[in-house]
CSV table of C-alpha atoms in Angstrom, one decimal:
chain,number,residue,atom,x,y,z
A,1272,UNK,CA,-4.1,1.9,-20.4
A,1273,UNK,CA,-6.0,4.5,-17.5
A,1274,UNK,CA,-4.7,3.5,-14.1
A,1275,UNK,CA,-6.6,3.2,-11.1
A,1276,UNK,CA,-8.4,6.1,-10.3
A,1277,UNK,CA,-10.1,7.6,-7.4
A,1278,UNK,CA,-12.4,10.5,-6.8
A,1279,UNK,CA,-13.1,12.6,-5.3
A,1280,UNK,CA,-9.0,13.3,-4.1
A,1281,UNK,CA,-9.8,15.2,-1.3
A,1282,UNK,CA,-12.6,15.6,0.8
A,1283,UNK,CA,-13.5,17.6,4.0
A,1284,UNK,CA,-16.7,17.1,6.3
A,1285,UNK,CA,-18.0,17.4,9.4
A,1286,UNK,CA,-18.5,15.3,11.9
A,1287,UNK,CA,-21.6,13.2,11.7
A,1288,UNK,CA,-22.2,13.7,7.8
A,1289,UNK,CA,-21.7,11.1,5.1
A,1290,UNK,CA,-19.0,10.5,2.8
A,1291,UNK,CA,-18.7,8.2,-0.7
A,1292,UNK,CA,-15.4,7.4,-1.9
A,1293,UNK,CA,-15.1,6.2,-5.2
A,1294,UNK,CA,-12.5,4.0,-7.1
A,1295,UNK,CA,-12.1,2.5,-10.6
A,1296,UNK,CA,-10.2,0.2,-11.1
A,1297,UNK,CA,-7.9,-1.2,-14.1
A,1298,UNK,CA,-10.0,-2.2,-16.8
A,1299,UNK,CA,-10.7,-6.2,-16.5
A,1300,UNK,CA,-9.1,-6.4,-12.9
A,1301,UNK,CA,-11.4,-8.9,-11.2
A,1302,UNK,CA,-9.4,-8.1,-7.5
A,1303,UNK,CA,-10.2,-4.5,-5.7
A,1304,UNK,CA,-8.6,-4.0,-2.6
A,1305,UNK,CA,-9.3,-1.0,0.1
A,1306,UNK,CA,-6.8,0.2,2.4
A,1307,UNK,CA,-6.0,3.5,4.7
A,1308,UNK,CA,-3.8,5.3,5.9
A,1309,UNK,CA,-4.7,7.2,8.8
A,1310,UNK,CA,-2.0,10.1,9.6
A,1311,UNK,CA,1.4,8.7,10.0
A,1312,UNK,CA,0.6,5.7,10.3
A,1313,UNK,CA,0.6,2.2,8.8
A,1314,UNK,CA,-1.4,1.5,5.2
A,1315,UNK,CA,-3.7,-1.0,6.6
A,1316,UNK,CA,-5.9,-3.2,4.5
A,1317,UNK,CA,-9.7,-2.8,4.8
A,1318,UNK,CA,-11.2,-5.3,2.5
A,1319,UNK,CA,-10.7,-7.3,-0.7
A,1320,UNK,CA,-13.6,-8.0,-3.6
A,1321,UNK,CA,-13.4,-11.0,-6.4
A,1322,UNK,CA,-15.3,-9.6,-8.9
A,1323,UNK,CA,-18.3,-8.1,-6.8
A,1324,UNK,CA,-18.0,-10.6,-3.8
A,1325,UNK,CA,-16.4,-9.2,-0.9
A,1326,UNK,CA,-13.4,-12.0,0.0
A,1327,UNK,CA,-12.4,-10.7,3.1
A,1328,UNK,CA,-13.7,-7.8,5.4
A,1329,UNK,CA,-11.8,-8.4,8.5
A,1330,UNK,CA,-10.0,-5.3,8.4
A,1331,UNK,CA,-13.3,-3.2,8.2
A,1332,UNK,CA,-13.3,-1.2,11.2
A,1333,UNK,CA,-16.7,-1.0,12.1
A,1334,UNK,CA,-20.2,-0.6,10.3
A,1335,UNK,CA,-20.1,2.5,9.8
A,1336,UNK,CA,-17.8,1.6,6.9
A,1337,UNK,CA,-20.3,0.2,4.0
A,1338,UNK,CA,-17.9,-1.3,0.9
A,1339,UNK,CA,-19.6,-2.3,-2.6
A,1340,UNK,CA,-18.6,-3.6,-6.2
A,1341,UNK,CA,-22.0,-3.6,-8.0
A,1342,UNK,CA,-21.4,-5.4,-11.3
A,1343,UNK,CA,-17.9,-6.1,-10.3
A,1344,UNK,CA,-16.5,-2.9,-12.0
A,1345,UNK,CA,-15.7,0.2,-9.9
A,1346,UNK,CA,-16.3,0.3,-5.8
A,1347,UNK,CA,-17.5,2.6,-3.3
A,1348,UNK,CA,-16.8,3.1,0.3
A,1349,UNK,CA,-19.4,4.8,2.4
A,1350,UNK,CA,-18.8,6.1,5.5
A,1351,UNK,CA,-22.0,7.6,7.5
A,1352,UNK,CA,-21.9,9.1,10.2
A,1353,UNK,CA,-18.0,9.7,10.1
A,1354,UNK,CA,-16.6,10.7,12.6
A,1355,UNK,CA,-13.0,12.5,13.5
A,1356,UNK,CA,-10.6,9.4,13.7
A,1357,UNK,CA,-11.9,8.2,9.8
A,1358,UNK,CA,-9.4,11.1,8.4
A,1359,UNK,CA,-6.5,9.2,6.5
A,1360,UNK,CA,-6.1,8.6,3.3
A,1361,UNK,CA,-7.8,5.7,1.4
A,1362,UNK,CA,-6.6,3.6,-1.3
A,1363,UNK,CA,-7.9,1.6,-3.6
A,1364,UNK,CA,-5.8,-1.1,-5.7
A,1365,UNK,CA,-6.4,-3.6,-8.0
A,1366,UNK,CA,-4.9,-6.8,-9.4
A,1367,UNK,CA,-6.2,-9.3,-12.5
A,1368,UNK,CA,-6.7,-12.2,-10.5
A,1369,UNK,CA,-5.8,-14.7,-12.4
A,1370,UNK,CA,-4.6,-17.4,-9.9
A,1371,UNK,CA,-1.0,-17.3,-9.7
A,1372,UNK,CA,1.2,-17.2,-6.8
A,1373,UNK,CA,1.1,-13.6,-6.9
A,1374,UNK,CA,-1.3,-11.0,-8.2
A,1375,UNK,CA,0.1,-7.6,-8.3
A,1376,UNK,CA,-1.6,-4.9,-6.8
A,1377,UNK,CA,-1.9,-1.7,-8.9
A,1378,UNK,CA,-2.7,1.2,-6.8
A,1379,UNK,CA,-4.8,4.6,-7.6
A,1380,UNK,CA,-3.3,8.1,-6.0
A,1381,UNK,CA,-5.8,7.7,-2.9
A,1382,UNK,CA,-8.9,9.7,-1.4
A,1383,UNK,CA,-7.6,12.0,1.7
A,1384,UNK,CA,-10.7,12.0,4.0
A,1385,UNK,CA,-10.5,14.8,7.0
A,1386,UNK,CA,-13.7,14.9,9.2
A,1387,UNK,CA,-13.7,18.3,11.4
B,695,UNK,CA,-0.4,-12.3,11.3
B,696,UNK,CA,2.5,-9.9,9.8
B,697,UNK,CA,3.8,-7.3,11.2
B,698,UNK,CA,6.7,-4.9,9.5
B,699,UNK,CA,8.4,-2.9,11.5
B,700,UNK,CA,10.5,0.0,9.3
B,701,UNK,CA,13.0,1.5,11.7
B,702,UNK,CA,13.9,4.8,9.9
B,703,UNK,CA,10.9,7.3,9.8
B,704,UNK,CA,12.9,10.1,7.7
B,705,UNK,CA,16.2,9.6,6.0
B,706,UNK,CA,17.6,12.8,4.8
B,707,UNK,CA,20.6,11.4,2.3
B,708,UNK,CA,23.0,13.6,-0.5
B,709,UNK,CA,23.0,13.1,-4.3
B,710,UNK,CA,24.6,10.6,-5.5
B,711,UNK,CA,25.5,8.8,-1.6
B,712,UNK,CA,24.6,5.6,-1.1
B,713,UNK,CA,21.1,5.1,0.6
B,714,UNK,CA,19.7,1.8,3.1
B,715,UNK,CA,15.9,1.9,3.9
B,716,UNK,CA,15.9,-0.9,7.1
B,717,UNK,CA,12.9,-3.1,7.5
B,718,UNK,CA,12.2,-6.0,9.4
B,719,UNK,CA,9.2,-8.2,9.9
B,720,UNK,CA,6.8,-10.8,12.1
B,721,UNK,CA,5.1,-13.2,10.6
B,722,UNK,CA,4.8,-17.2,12.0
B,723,UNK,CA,4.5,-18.3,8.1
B,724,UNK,CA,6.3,-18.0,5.0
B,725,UNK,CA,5.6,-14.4,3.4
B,726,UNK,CA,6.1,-12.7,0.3
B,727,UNK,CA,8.0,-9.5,0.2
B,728,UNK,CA,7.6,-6.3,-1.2
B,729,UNK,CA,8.9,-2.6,-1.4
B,730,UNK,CA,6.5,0.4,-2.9
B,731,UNK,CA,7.0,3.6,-3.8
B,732,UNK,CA,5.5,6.5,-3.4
B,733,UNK,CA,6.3,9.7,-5.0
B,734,UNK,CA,4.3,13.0,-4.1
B,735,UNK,CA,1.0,13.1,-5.7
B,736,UNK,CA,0.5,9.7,-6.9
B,737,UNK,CA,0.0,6.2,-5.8
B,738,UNK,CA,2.0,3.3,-4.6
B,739,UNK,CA,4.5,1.8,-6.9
B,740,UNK,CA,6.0,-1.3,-7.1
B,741,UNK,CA,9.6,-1.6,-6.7
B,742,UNK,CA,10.6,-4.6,-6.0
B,743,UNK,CA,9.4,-8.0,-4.7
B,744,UNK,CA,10.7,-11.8,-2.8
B,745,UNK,CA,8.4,-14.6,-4.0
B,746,UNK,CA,11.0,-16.9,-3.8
B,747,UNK,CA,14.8,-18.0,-5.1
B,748,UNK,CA,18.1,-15.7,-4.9
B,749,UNK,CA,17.5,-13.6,-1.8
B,750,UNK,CA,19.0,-10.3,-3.5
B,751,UNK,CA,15.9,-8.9,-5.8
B,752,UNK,CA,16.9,-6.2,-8.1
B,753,UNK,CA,13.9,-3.7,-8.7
B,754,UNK,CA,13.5,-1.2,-11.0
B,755,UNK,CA,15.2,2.5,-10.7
B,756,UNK,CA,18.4,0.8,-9.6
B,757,UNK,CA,16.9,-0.3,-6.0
B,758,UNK,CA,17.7,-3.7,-4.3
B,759,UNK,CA,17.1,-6.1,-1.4
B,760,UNK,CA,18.3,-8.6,0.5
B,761,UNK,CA,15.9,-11.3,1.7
B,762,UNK,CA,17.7,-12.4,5.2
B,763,UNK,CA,15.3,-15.2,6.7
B,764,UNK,CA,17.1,-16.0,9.7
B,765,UNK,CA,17.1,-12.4,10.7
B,766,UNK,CA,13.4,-11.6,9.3
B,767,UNK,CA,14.5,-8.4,7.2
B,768,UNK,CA,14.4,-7.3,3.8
B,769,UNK,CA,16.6,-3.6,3.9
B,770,UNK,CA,16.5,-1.8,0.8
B,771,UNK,CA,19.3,0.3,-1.0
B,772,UNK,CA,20.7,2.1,-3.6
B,773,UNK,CA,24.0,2.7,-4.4
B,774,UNK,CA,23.6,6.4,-5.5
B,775,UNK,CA,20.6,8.4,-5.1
B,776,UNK,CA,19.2,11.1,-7.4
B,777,UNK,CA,16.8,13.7,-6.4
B,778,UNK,CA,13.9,12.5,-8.3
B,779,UNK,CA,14.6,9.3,-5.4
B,780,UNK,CA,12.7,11.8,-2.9
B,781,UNK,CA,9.4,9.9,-2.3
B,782,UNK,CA,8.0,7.9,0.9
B,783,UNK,CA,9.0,4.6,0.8
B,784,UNK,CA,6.9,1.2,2.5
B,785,UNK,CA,7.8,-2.2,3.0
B,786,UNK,CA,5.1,-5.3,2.7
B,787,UNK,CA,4.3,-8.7,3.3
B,788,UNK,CA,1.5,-10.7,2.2
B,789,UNK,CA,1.0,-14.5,3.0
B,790,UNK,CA,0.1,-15.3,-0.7
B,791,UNK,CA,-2.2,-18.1,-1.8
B,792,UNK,CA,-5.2,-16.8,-1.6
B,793,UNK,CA,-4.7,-14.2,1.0
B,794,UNK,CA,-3.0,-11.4,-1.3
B,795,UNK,CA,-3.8,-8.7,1.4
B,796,UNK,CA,-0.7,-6.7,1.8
B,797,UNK,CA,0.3,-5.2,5.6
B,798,UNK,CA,2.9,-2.6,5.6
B,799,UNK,CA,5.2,-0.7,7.9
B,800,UNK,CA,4.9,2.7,8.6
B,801,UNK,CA,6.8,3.7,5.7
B,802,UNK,CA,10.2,5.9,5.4
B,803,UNK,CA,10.3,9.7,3.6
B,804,UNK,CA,13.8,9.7,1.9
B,805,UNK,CA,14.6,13.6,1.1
B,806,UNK,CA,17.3,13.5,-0.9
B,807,UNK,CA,19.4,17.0,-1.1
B,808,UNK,CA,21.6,18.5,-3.7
């Protein structure tokens, strides 16, 4: 069974352009998760999709951060216009959902974002 | 809200020594408890967890913690390390229920040397 997976695995862009991060999750996972890491730092969760409902956004930093889950399969994160403190890495995990006291999260090998 | 607080940034360790990754945490509700690793290259593993019951967990790779409530940590440690134990390790909490958001420390590189 394919893992979560995450393209591209590096990117590099200027400041001011636009940048789409993809991630696919487990096959059947209803629960996508987006976190980052920025350098040295904590893994800090940015939001949390059921199916393609977004569950809980608080730790979106601002809207220039643009999350979806179209057809509740894979997920993008746009960022436009990024600027220099967006470079981290970003991770996406997953988990099936299916209502128990604990869902284990899955994670891909993350998206290492640095904006010059 | 959690907060987890690892207190060892790097820990430089021999093969075969014994190894204790510290970790303590905030939170002003029950949490669940977690330790991942990562090893260069990939993405965050599972280790270990506290849902509830026995405070000592037993993960896989021969890792362990202790759950100690009254003094908010859950350390983690191996009895004797191999080099292929060279990885970044991160503790976790997460509330549970419905809120299965995970916050983690700032995680701890273990280099372990021949």
């Amino acid at each position: 069974e394919a893992g979560v997976t995450q393209f591209p695995s590096h990117s590099v862009i200027e400041k001011g352009q636009t940048v789409t991060l993809r991630c696919d999750p487990i096959s059947g996972h209803d629960n996508l998760y987006w976190y980052r890491r920025v350098m040295g730092k904590e893994i800090k969760f940015l939001l949390h999709f059921v199916k393609e409902s977004k569950q809980d956004e608080s730790g979106m930093p601002n809207n220039r951060f643009l999350a979806e889950r179209t057809g509740g399969t894979y997920s993008t994160l746009k960022v436009q216009p990024a600027e220099l403190e967006d470079s981290g890495v970003y991770f996406c995990a997953s988990s099936q959902g299916l209502g128990l006291v604990w869902d284990e999260q899955f994670f891909g090998p993350g998206t290492r974002l640095t904006v010059l | 809200a959690q907060s987890v607080t690892q207190l060892d940034s790097q820990v430089p360790v021999f093969e075969e020594a014994p190894v204790e990754l510290r970790c303590n945490y905030s939170s002003s509700v029950s949490v669940y408890l977690f330790w991942y690793v990562q090893y260069p290259n990939q993405g965050l593993q599972l280790l270990l967890k506290y849902l509830s019951g026995s405070t000592l967990v037993k993960g896989i790779n021969g890792f362990e913690a202790e759950f100690n409530k009254s003094q908010t940590s859950f350390h983690l440690r191996k009895p004797s390390v191999h080099i292929s134990d060279t990885a970044e390790y991160f503790c976790a909490v997460s509330r549970g229920g419905n809120d299965y958001k995970l916050s983690f420390g700032a995680g701890t590189t273990v280099t372990v040397r021949a």
